[in-house]
Amino acid sequence: MVDVGRHPNIELLTLSEVVEVNGYLGNFEVTLRKHPRYVTEDCTFCGDCLERCHIFTEDEFNENRALRKAIYTPFLQSVPRQYVIDDKVCIHFSEEACQRCVEDCKKHAIDFSQVVEEETVHVGTIIAATGIKPYDPTGLYGYGDSRFPDVITSMELERMMSPEGPTKGEIIRPSTGQAPSSVAFIQCVGSRSEKEGQLAYCSKLCCPNTVKNTLLLKERFPELETYVFHNGIRTSGKRQERMFREARKDGVVFVNSFPKITQGQVLTFFDPLVDQQLLMRKDFDLVVLAIGIVPTSKEMSQLLGVPLDKRGFIKEENQLSPTSTPTNGIYFAGAVGSPSDIKQCIEQAGNAAMQVSKHFQRDTAELSPIIARVDLEECTGCGKCSKECLFGAIRIQDKVAVITEAACRGCGNCVNSCEFDAISISNYDEKQLKAQLKAALQEPEDKIIVFACHWCSYAGADFAGTSRLQYSPNVRIIRTMCSCGVTADLVRYTFALGAPKVIVSGCHPGDCHYLDNNMFTKKRVMKLKEGLVSKGINPERLMLEWVSASEGQRFVETVQKMEQLRVDEDEIKMTKMIFSEPGKRKSRKRVQK
Amino acid sequence: MSEDRIGVFICHCGTNIAGTVNCPRVTEAIARTDVALVREHAYLCTGGQAQIVSDIQEYGLDRIVVAACSPRIHDETFRTVCKAAGINPYMMEMVNIREQCSWCHMYQPDDATRKSIDLVLMGIENVKLNQPLTPIEVLMTKRALVIGGGISGIEASLQLADLGHKVILVERSPTIGGKMAQLNKIFPDQNCSP
């Protein structure tokens, strides 16, 4: 921590937050809001001001289990080593206009004239590392209820056990101030629960953290009765199982059951396997709730325009790039991405730093030119493409769509949204896909057209070949970057050429290489299938199937399934006729007339 | 006659392709189209590279179709070959007649040959519409922003700073340290908080 404060390459801005991010890889404009500290760098940390200040408030660093003054330092090793004035409680800002700390500061380091400032910085890359906040267990197991003052959180226990904490490291019952003779830990508080307001995931840190604390307690108080109520202890990390074994040897009792708490802090616990049969009632002096962790990612997601996963953590670009977001140049590290312990945070930070460092090896960055291009003649500036782009790569400027080239990933989702044929993907132009179709369907009779995305389904078909899996030679594969690049127009065109069967294939939901763009594909195909039904065409002739790069077998099964479908000539003729009618695509020139 | 000067290169991949697909028949069929050149080679990805370069130059080809293995394997290889021969690397399309043809229709050589012809024809139609592209180049500001001064932000900042890069570390609270600083000891070795 101290190294950060004194490193010549690090500009540390505390009391600061990011309010706006614009730009792209190599060129991000970031607006920062800096809140006043009211104490300048001349502060020598002598502490005279602290003695003079007479305003107390709750100390959030000690989980509000202690008091601090209005001028304070969160903890003794704080970096930077300067005091800070809490302007929400300091009475200088009230009618009293107190000046006591100013009077005693020999260095004249207190400056009440400081105000909130905004600053814009220019950076090439961004690493989001905003971490987590602890789950608030109020209402669970009597926490926050005055009848149960001796129910505390694991974070409160951490502070209590710290020599710098509110009790100077003494373990006490908050109700009496006396040492407890028994303690119960309750695991999964807020975690692994489908209940409203709770966390469906495993917070991962709570099991090893509780085991750690039982070991520390047993070391100091071998006679302390220590119970852990859990739903399966998860200690799969390095050296964690050994820790768990040691705790059991030390006499910690692990009970695979969740207890109920009743008046007098009696825990009753049941055997979940034997029809909730009461196993035991026991009185505990202190109950510690192993609280889960909640990501702070929502705000980051909005600021940086990066997606979240279902749990609310930042979503990685794909599982093999664990610290990359889908936005070029934006990375993340630590628990903002998934529950991570200290060691994992450090590993991820190293990985993110390496990604950033790679960019800094060159003066420029080279990005793929296979991206969206706008035909300025045709574009009406309607803005539909801009709304559909999950990468925020399209903006409307002077009544035409403008692509931020460095932000565009070339998925092709915008192509479908354009009613004017004004947007296309370089070298994956719809005209090119149609030209391929035309060549493939010279003799359409029994052909199966498969649209396969580059990343998963095309690779899955490759894997089928590599594995020498055999399937019918009437399959014709057309590669797109993403399945979302298969427009409704393209599918209709395929049928118009007389294709009996069409398969649209992409990555599995959640695996898409372009955020969740394959969900657009799903929506589109479902709508097309409804269209087929309304026209009296068998909707099974259009199939949507997710095939991953490792699913060669699944690819073969998919085409074999389609092979089984019988489509008679009359039906193909009818389909051809229906879809050969001019499409609904508009031309800007026609609209203007 | 098309204005494009298209060269089509058909790879045998030893016997991987040529063992199933009748390559001379493919060549014969493609030669009947308006392409400028059709050439077979035993291994395009290795010995064939020099052949492609000299053919592009000798026949004045402006775009090529490489019928060989998967573009997922050798797209970059043949783009580099184009660059070496002096044409735009994006004026190349690969046609997959190995993973998606010879290997998956091993017992139907006639069908595999017909499919190969189809696939090459599709590739030709595709490459006709290819546009020369240049990778997008953006200037790199060599300064990183790290948001959050907990253990992850601290570590990322220090790693980058030690590598000589400039870092701005932004932290909302009055000190860095984050949740880690509140921990008494950390598992599994009960060390003090770093």
Short mmCIF file of C-alpha atoms in Angstrom, two decimals, chain A residues 266-441:
data_model
loop_
_atom_site.label_atom_id
_atom_site.label_comp_id
_atom_site.label_asym_id
_atom_site.label_seq_id
_atom_site.Cartn_x
_atom_site.Cartn_y
_atom_site.Cartn_z
CA VAL A 266 -30.78 -20.44 21.43
CA LEU A 267 -30.12 -22.10 18.14
CA THR A 268 -32.20 -25.10 17.27
CA PHE A 269 -31.04 -27.20 14.42
CA PHE A 270 -32.53 -29.93 12.40
CA ASP A 271 -31.49 -32.79 10.24
CA PRO A 272 -32.67 -31.83 6.78
CA LEU A 273 -32.58 -35.45 5.66
CA VAL A 274 -34.79 -36.85 8.38
CA ASP A 275 -37.91 -34.79 7.91
CA GLN A 276 -36.74 -31.75 9.87
CA GLN A 277 -36.28 -33.80 13.01
CA LEU A 278 -34.94 -31.69 15.84
CA LEU A 279 -31.32 -32.60 16.42
CA MET A 280 -30.38 -30.25 19.17
CA ARG A 281 -31.03 -27.01 21.00
CA LYS A 282 -28.11 -25.09 22.24
CA ASP A 283 -27.38 -21.76 23.82
CA PHE A 284 -24.61 -19.64 22.28
CA ASP A 285 -22.96 -16.53 23.68
CA LEU A 286 -21.96 -15.13 20.31
CA VAL A 287 -23.33 -15.79 16.83
CA VAL A 288 -21.30 -14.80 13.77
CA LEU A 289 -23.04 -14.57 10.40
CA ALA A 290 -20.76 -15.43 7.50
CA ILE A 291 -22.17 -12.84 5.13
CA GLY A 292 -21.95 -13.08 1.36
CA ILE A 293 -20.56 -10.53 -1.03
CA VAL A 294 -22.40 -8.23 -3.39
CA PRO A 295 -20.74 -6.88 -6.54
CA THR A 296 -20.37 -3.13 -7.08
CA SER A 297 -20.46 -3.77 -10.80
CA LYS A 298 -23.75 -2.16 -11.75
CA GLU A 299 -22.33 1.34 -11.61
CA MET A 300 -19.19 0.23 -13.47
CA SER A 301 -21.30 -1.40 -16.12
CA GLN A 302 -23.24 1.81 -16.72
CA LEU A 303 -20.12 3.98 -16.76
CA LEU A 304 -18.00 1.77 -18.96
CA GLY A 305 -20.76 0.27 -21.06
CA VAL A 306 -19.64 -3.25 -20.24
CA PRO A 307 -22.11 -6.07 -19.63
CA LEU A 308 -22.89 -7.91 -16.42
CA ASP A 309 -23.53 -11.58 -15.96
CA LYS A 310 -26.73 -12.94 -14.40
CA ARG A 311 -25.31 -12.57 -10.89
CA GLY A 312 -24.46 -8.92 -11.43
CA PHE A 313 -20.70 -9.28 -11.77
CA ILE A 314 -18.81 -7.91 -14.79
CA LYS A 315 -18.97 -10.42 -17.60
CA GLU A 316 -15.69 -11.48 -19.17
CA GLU A 317 -15.34 -11.39 -22.94
CA ASN A 318 -15.07 -15.15 -22.86
CA GLN A 319 -13.82 -17.63 -20.32
CA LEU A 320 -10.35 -17.81 -21.83
CA SER A 321 -9.88 -14.07 -21.41
CA PRO A 322 -10.81 -13.84 -17.75
CA THR A 323 -9.98 -10.14 -17.26
CA SER A 324 -11.11 -8.77 -20.64
CA THR A 325 -14.43 -7.06 -21.14
CA PRO A 326 -15.94 -7.17 -24.63
CA THR A 327 -14.84 -3.56 -25.05
CA ASN A 328 -11.33 -3.21 -26.43
CA GLY A 329 -9.04 -1.60 -23.87
CA ILE A 330 -11.28 -2.09 -20.84
CA TYR A 331 -10.24 -4.79 -18.39
CA PHE A 332 -11.21 -5.76 -14.88
CA ALA A 333 -9.63 -7.47 -11.92
CA GLY A 334 -10.79 -8.96 -8.66
CA ALA A 335 -14.16 -9.43 -7.05
CA VAL A 336 -15.91 -7.00 -9.41
CA GLY A 337 -15.83 -9.93 -11.85
CA SER A 338 -16.62 -12.81 -9.51
CA PRO A 339 -16.16 -13.68 -5.85
CA SER A 340 -12.39 -13.79 -5.44
CA ASP A 341 -10.09 -14.14 -2.44
CA ILE A 342 -7.00 -11.97 -1.96
CA LYS A 343 -4.75 -14.38 -3.82
CA GLN A 344 -7.11 -14.55 -6.80
CA CYS A 345 -7.46 -10.76 -6.83
CA ILE A 346 -3.68 -10.49 -7.10
CA GLU A 347 -3.56 -13.06 -9.89
CA GLN A 348 -6.26 -11.28 -11.85
CA ALA A 349 -4.64 -7.90 -11.30
CA GLY A 350 -1.44 -9.31 -12.77
CA ASN A 351 -3.33 -10.66 -15.74
CA ALA A 352 -5.13 -7.36 -16.35
CA ALA A 353 -1.85 -5.45 -16.02
CA MET A 354 -0.29 -7.77 -18.58
CA GLN A 355 -3.15 -7.12 -21.03
CA VAL A 356 -2.70 -3.38 -20.61
CA SER A 357 1.06 -3.63 -20.85
CA LYS A 358 0.76 -5.45 -24.18
CA HIS A 359 -1.08 -2.44 -25.59
CA PHE A 360 1.64 -0.12 -24.30
CA GLN A 361 4.41 -1.93 -26.18
CA ARG A 362 3.46 -0.04 -29.34
CA ASP A 363 2.62 3.56 -30.17
CA THR A 364 -0.52 2.50 -32.00
CA ALA A 365 -2.99 -0.34 -31.81
CA GLU A 366 -4.09 -2.30 -34.83
CA LEU A 367 -7.70 -3.42 -34.97
CA SER A 368 -9.49 -5.71 -37.39
CA PRO A 369 -10.98 -3.83 -40.36
CA ILE A 370 -13.83 -6.34 -40.59
CA ILE A 371 -16.35 -3.90 -39.16
CA ALA A 372 -19.56 -2.14 -40.08
CA ARG A 373 -19.53 0.48 -42.84
CA VAL A 374 -22.30 2.94 -43.60
CA ASP A 375 -23.48 3.77 -47.09
CA LEU A 376 -23.98 7.52 -46.71
CA GLU A 377 -26.16 7.66 -49.83
CA GLU A 378 -28.69 5.29 -48.32
CA CYS A 379 -28.54 6.12 -44.58
CA THR A 380 -31.47 8.20 -43.32
CA GLY A 381 -30.09 8.59 -39.81
CA CYS A 382 -33.10 6.83 -38.31
CA GLY A 383 -30.91 5.55 -35.47
CA LYS A 384 -32.23 1.99 -35.31
CA CYS A 385 -28.75 0.50 -35.77
CA SER A 386 -27.41 2.69 -33.01
CA LYS A 387 -30.02 1.37 -30.57
CA GLU A 388 -29.30 -2.25 -31.48
CA CYS A 389 -25.52 -1.96 -31.10
CA LEU A 390 -24.53 -3.43 -27.75
CA PHE A 391 -21.00 -2.05 -28.15
CA GLY A 392 -22.12 1.57 -28.41
CA ALA A 393 -20.17 1.80 -31.66
CA ILE A 394 -22.78 3.68 -33.68
CA ARG A 395 -23.88 7.26 -33.12
CA ILE A 396 -26.04 9.52 -35.23
CA GLN A 397 -24.26 12.66 -36.30
CA ASP A 398 -25.51 15.15 -38.88
CA LYS A 399 -28.40 12.80 -39.72
CA VAL A 400 -26.27 9.80 -40.65
CA ALA A 401 -24.98 6.83 -38.70
CA VAL A 402 -21.30 7.16 -37.82
CA ILE A 403 -19.29 4.11 -36.79
CA THR A 404 -16.69 4.46 -34.05
CA GLU A 405 -14.34 2.14 -35.88
CA ALA A 406 -12.28 1.20 -32.87
CA ALA A 407 -15.38 0.22 -30.90
CA CYS A 408 -17.10 -1.81 -33.64
CA ARG A 409 -16.56 -5.54 -33.41
CA GLY A 410 -18.06 -6.47 -36.77
CA CYS A 411 -20.77 -8.78 -35.45
CA GLY A 412 -23.35 -7.63 -38.00
CA ASN A 413 -26.33 -7.16 -35.71
CA CYS A 414 -26.84 -3.64 -37.04
CA VAL A 415 -27.28 -4.98 -40.59
CA ASN A 416 -30.62 -6.57 -39.74
CA SER A 417 -31.91 -3.41 -38.07
CA CYS A 418 -31.35 -1.27 -41.18
CA GLU A 419 -34.39 -0.96 -43.40
CA PHE A 420 -32.42 0.84 -46.07
CA ASP A 421 -29.56 -1.58 -46.78
CA ALA A 422 -27.29 1.23 -45.69
CA ILE A 423 -25.03 -0.69 -43.34
CA SER A 424 -22.85 -3.71 -44.02
CA ILE A 425 -19.90 -5.61 -42.62
CA SER A 426 -16.72 -5.33 -44.67
CA ASN A 427 -16.13 -8.53 -46.62
CA TYR A 428 -19.11 -10.15 -44.92
CA ASP A 429 -21.46 -7.92 -46.89
CA GLU A 430 -24.98 -9.26 -47.30
CA LYS A 431 -24.37 -9.09 -51.05
CA GLN A 432 -21.46 -11.49 -50.61
CA LEU A 433 -23.48 -13.88 -48.50
CA LYS A 434 -26.21 -13.79 -51.15
CA ALA A 435 -23.66 -14.40 -53.93
CA GLN A 436 -22.45 -17.47 -52.05
CA LEU A 437 -26.01 -18.68 -51.60
CA LYS A 438 -26.73 -18.25 -55.26
CA ALA A 439 -23.69 -20.35 -56.15
CA ALA A 440 -24.57 -22.96 -53.53
CA LEU A 441 -28.16 -23.26 -54.69
#
